[in-house]
Rosetta silent file (secondary structure, phi, psi, omega in degrees, C-alpha in Angstrom):
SEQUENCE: XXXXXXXXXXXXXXXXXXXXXXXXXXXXXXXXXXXXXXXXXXXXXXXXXXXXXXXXXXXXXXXXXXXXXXXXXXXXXXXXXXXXXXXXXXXXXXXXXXXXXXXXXXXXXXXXXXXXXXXXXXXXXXXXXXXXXXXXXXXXXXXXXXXXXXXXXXXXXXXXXXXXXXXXXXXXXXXXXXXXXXXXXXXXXXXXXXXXXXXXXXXXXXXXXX
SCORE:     score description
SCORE:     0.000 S_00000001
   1 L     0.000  138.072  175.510   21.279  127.073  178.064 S_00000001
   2 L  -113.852  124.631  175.229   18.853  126.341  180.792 S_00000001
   3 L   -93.084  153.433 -179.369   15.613  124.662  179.564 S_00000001
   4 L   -85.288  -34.909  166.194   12.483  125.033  181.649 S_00000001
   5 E  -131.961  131.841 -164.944   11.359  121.495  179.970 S_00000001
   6 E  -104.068   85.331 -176.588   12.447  118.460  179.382 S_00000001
   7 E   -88.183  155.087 -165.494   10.812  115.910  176.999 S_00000001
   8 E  -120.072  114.563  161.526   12.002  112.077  177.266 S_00000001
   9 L   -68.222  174.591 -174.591   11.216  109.363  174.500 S_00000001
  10 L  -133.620  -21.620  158.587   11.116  106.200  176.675 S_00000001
  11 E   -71.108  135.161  170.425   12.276  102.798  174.716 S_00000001
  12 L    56.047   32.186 -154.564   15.665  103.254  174.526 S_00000001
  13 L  -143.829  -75.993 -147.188   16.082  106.906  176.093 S_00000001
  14 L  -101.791  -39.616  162.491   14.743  105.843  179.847 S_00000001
  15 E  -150.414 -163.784 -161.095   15.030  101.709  179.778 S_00000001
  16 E  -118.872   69.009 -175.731   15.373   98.597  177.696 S_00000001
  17 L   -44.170  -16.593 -176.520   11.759   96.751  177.045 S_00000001
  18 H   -50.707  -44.080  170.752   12.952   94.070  175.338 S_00000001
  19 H   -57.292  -33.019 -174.663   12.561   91.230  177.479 S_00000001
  20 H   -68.698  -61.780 -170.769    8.858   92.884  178.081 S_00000001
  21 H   -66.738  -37.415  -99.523    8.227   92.835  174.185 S_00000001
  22 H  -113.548  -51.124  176.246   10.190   89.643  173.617 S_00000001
  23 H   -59.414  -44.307 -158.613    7.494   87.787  176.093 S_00000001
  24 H   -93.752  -14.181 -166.629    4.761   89.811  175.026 S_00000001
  25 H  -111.982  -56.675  172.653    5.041   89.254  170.961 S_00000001
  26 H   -30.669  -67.640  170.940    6.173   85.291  171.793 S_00000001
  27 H   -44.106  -43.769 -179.259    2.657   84.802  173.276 S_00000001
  28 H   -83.984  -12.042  158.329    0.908   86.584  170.553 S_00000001
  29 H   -86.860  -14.465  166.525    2.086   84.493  168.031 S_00000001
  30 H   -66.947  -48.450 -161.043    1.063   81.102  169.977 S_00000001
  31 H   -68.707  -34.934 -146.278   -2.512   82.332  170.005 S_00000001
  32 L  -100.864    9.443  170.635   -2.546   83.398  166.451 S_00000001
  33 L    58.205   51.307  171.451   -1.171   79.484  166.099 S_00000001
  34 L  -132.016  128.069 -176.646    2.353   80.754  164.689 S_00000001
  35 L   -78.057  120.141 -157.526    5.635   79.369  165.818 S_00000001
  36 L   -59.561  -26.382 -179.978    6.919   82.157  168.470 S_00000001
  37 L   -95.376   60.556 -169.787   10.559   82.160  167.372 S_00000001
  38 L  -113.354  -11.781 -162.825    9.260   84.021  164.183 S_00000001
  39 L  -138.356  139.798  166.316   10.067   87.209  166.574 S_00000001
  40 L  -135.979  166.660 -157.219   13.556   87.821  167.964 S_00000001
  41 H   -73.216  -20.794 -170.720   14.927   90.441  170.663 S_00000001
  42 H   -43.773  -57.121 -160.966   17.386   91.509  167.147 S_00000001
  43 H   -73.392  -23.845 -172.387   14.236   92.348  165.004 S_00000001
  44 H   -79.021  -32.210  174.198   12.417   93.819  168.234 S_00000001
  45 H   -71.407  -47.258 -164.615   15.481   96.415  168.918 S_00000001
  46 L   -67.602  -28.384 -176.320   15.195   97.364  165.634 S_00000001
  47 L  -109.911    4.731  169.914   11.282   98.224  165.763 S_00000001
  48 L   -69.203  142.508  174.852   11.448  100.033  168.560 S_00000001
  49 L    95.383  -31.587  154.521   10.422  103.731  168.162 S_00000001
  50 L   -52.584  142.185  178.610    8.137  102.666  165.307 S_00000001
  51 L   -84.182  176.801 -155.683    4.821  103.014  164.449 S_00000001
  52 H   -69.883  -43.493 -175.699    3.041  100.206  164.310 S_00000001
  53 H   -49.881  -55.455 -166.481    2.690   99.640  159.939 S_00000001
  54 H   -56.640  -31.540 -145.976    6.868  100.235  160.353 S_00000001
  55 H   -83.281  -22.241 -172.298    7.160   98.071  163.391 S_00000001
  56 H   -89.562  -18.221  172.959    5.397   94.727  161.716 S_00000001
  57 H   -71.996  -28.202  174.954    7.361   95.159  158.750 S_00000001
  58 H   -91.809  -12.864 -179.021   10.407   94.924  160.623 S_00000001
  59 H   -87.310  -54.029 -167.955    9.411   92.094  163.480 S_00000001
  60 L  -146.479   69.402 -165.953    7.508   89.874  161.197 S_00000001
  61 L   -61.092  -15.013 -165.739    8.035   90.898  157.723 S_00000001
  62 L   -86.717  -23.650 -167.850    6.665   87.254  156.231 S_00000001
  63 L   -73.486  145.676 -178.699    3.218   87.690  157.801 S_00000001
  64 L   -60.323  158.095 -169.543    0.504   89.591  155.744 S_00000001
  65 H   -71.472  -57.599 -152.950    0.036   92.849  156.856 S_00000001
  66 H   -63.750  -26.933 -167.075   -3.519   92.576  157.826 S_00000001
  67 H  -102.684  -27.404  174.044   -2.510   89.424  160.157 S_00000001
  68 H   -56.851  -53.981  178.534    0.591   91.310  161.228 S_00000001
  69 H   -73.118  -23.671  167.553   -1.234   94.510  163.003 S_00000001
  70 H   -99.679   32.068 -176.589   -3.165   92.004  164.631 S_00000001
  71 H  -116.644   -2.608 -108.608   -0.478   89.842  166.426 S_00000001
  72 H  -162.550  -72.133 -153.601    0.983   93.507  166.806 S_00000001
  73 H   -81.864  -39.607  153.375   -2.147   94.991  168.427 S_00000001
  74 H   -40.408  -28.823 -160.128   -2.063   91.489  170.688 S_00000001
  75 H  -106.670  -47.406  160.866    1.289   91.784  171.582 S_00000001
  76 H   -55.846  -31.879 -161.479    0.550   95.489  172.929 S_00000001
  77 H   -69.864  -43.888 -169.713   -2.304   94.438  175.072 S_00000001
  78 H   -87.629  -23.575  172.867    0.017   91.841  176.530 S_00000001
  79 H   -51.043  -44.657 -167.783    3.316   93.767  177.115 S_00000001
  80 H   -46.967  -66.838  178.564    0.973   96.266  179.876 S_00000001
  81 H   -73.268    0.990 -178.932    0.813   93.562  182.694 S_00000001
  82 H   -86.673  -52.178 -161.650    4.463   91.920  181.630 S_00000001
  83 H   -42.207  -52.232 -166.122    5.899   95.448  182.271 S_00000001
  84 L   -67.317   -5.816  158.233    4.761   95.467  185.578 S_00000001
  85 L  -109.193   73.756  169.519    7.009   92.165  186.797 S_00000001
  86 L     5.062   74.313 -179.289    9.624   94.528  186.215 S_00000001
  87 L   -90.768  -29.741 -137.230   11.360   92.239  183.313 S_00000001
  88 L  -111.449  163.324 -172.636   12.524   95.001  181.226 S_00000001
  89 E   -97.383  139.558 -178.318   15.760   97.437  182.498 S_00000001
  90 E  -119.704  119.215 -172.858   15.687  100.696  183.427 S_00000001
  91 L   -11.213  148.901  159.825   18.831  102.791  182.916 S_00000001
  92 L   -62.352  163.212  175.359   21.679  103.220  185.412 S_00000001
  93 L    57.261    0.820 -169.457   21.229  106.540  187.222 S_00000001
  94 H   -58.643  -19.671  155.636   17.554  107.126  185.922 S_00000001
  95 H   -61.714  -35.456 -159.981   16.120  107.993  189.079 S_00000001
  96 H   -98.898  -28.747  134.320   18.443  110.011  190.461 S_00000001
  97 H   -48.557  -74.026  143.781   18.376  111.719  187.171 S_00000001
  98 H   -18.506  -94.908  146.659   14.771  112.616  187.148 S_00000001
  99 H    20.024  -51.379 -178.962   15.002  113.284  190.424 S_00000001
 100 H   -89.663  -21.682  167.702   17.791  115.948  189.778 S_00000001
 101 H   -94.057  -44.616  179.449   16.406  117.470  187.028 S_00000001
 102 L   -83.450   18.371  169.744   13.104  118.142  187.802 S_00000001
 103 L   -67.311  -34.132 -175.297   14.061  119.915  190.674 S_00000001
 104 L  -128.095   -3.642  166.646   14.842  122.987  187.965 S_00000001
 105 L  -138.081 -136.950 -166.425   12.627  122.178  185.021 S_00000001
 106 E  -132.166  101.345 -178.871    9.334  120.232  183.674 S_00000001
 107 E  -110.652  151.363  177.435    9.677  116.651  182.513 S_00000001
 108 E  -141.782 -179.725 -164.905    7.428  114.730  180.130 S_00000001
 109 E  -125.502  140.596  153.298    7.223  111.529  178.270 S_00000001
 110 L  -117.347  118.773  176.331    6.672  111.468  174.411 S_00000001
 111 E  -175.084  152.153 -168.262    6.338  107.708  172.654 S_00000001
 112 L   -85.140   -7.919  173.245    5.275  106.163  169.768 S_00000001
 113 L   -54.375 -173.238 -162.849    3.894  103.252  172.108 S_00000001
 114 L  -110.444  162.436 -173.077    0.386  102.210  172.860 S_00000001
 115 L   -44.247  135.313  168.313   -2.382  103.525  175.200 S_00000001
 116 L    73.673   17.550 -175.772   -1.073  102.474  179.014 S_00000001
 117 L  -106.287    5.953 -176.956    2.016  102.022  178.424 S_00000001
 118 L  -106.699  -41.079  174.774    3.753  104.738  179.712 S_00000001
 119 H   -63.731  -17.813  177.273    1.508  104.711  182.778 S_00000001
 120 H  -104.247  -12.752  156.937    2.212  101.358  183.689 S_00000001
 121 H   -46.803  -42.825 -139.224    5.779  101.811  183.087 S_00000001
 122 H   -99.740  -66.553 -165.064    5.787  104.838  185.556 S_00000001
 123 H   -72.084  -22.893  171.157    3.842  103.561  188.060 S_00000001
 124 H   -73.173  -41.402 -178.357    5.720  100.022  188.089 S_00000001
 125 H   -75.184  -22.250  175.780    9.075  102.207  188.822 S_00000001
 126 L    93.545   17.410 -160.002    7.653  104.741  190.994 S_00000001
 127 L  -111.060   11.171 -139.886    8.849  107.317  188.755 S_00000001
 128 L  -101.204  -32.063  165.482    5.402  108.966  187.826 S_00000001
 129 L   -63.355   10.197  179.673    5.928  112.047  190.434 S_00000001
 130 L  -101.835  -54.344 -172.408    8.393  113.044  188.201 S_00000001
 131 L   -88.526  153.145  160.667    6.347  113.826  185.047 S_00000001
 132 L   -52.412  -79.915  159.480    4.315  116.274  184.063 S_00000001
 133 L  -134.533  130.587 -145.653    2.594  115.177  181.371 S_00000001
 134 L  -110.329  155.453 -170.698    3.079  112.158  179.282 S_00000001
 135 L  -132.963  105.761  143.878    1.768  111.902  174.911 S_00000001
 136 E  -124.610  172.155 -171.451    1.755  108.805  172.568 S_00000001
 137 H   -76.586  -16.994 -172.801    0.196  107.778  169.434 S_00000001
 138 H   -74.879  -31.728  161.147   -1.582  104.724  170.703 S_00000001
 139 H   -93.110  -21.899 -170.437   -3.912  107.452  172.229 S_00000001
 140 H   -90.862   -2.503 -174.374   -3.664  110.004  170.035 S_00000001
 141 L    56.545   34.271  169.267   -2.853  108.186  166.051 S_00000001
 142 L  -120.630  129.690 -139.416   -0.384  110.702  165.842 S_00000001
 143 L   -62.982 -161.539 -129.171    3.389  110.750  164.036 S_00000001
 144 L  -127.141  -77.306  159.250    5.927  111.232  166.837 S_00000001
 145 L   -49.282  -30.609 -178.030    6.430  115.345  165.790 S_00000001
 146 L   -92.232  -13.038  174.940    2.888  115.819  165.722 S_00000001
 147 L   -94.999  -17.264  174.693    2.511  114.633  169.358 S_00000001
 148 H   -81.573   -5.816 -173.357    5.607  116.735  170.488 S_00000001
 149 H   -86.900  -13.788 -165.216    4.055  119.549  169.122 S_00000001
 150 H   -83.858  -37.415  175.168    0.665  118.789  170.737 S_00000001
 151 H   -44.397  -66.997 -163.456    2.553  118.121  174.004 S_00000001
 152 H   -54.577  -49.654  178.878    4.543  121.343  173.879 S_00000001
 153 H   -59.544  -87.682 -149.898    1.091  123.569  172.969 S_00000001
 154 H   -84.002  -11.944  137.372   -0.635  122.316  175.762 S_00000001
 155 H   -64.321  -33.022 -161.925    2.130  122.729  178.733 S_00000001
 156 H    81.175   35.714 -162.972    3.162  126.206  177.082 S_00000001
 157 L   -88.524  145.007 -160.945    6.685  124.969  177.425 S_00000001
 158 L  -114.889  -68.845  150.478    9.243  127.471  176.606 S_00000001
 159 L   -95.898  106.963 -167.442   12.836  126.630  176.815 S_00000001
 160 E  -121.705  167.048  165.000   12.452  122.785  175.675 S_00000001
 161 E  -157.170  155.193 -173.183   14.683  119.932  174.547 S_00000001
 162 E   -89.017  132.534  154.922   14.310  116.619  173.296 S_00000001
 163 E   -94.292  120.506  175.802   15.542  113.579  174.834 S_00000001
 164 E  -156.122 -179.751 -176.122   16.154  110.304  172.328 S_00000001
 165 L  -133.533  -43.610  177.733   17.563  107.708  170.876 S_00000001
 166 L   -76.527  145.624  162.832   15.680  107.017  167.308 S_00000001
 167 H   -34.991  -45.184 -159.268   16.100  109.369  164.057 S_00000001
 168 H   -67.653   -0.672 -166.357   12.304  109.912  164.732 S_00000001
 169 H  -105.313  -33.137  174.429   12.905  111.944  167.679 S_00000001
 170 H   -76.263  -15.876  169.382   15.636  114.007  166.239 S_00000001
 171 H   -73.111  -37.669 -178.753   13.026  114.822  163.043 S_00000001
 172 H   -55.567  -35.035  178.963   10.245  115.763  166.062 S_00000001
 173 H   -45.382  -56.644 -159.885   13.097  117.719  167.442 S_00000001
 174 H   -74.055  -24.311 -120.509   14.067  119.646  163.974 S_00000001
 175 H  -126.084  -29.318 -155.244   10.362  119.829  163.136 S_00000001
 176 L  -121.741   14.635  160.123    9.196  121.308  166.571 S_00000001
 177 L    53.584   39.939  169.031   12.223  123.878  165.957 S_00000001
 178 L  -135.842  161.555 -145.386   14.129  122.516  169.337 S_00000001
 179 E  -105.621 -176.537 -138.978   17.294  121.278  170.104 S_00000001
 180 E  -135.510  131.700 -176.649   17.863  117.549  170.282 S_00000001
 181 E  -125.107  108.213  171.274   20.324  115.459  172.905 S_00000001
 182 E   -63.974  128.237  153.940   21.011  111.492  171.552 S_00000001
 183 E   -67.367  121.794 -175.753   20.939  108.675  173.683 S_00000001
 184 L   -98.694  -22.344 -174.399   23.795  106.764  171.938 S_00000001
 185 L   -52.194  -39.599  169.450   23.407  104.042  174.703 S_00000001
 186 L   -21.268 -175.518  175.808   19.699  103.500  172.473 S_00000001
 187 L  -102.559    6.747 -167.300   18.395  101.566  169.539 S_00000001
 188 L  -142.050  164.191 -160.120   18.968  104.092  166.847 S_00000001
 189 L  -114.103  122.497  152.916   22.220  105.634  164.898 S_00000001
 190 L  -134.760  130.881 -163.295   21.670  109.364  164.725 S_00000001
 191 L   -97.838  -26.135 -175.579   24.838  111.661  163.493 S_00000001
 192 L   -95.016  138.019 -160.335   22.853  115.203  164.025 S_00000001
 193 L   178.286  131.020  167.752   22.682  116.126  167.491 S_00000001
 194 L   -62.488  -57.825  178.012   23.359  119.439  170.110 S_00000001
 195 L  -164.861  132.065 -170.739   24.968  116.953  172.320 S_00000001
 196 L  -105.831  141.690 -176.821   25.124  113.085  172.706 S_00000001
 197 E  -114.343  151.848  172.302   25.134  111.182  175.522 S_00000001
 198 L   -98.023    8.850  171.593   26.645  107.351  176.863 S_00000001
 199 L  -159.172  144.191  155.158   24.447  107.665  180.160 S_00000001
 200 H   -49.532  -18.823 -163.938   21.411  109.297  181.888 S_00000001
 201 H   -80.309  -36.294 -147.616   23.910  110.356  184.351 S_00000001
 202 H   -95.807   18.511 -179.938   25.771  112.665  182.068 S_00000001
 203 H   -62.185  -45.473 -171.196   22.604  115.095  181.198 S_00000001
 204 H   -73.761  -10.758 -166.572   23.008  116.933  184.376 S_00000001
 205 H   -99.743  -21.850  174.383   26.523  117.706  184.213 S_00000001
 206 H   -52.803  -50.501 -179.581   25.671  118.972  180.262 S_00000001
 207 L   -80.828    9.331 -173.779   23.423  121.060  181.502 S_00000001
 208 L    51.223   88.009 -172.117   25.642  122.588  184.061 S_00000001
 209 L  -151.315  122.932  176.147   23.180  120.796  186.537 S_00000001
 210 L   -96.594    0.000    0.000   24.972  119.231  190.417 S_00000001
């Protein structure tokens, strides 16, 4: 099948933030006067792809909720300038991948992340001339399906597939009635899938793409 567009989650799909979060959630528990190895890169793998109510239950499950979204909401604010001393990894081949793809279709960004966080990701890598148009819930307060759908509506995109790694991307997939390719390399276990991949490299050859 040849799709015209190509949506990408981006934790665990296009690189590995942890060291980025790992820094950025360490800090926000000093200010909030909490001892920082309360957060570990384990529990931080594990919340990736989450919204935020899921992601403090799984990072810092002891803290009250109420104190939790706001070492949470701290911890986004502070990841935006760590991203940019390029701590966090960005897949083998991902450029060259982009790069190769959008040459024949439309790429976008979909994440469950916070307001500026895809843009300063983009713009630290140089990658931003690749996408189209980029969606997450930190601006919009919207589930992870309801922003692929909002995405999709407002390109007019036509033949599309999902790129991911979390369950939540193959329900946006199933939900938005398109087909779904796993990152297995990722943070998330997903058994339902069109076709799963161990690298960004091996999309193009899936797609009968040189």
């Amino acid at each position: 099948m040849k799709f015209t567009d190509i949506v990408f989650d981006l934790d665990g799909t296009l690189w590995d933030p942890t060291e980025v979060s790992y820094h950025a959630w360490e800090k926000a528990l000093i200010e909030f006067e909490l001892d920082p190895s309360l957060v570990s890169k384990t529990s931080l793998q594990a919340a990736f792809g989450h919204l935020t109510e899921e992601f403090v239950a799984i990072v810092i499950p002891h803290i009250p909720f109420e104190q939790a979204v706001l070492i949470a909401q701290k911890a986004y604010e502070l990841e935006i300038p760590i991203i940019g001393s390029k701590v966090g990894v960005i897949y083998e081949g991902l450029e060259e991948t982009l790069a190769l793809l959008s040459s024949s279709a439309n790429l976008y960004i979909c994440s469950n992340c916070q307001s500026h966080y895809i843009e300063s990701f983009l713009e630290t890598y140089e990658l931003d001339h690749f996408i189209k148009d980029t969606i997450c819930s930190g601006d919009t307060l919207l589930n992870k399906s309801e922003n692929l759908s909002l995405l999709m509506k407002r390109n007019r995109m036509k033949e599309t597939l999902f790129v991911g790694d979390m369950e939540s991307d193959l329900i946006a997939s199933k939900e938005n009635n398109i087909p779904y390719m796993h990152a297995r390399y990722g943070f998330g276990k997903v058994k339902e899938y069109r076709w799963a991949i161990d690298s960004l490299r091996e999309i193009a050859p899936l797609l009968k793409l040189k």
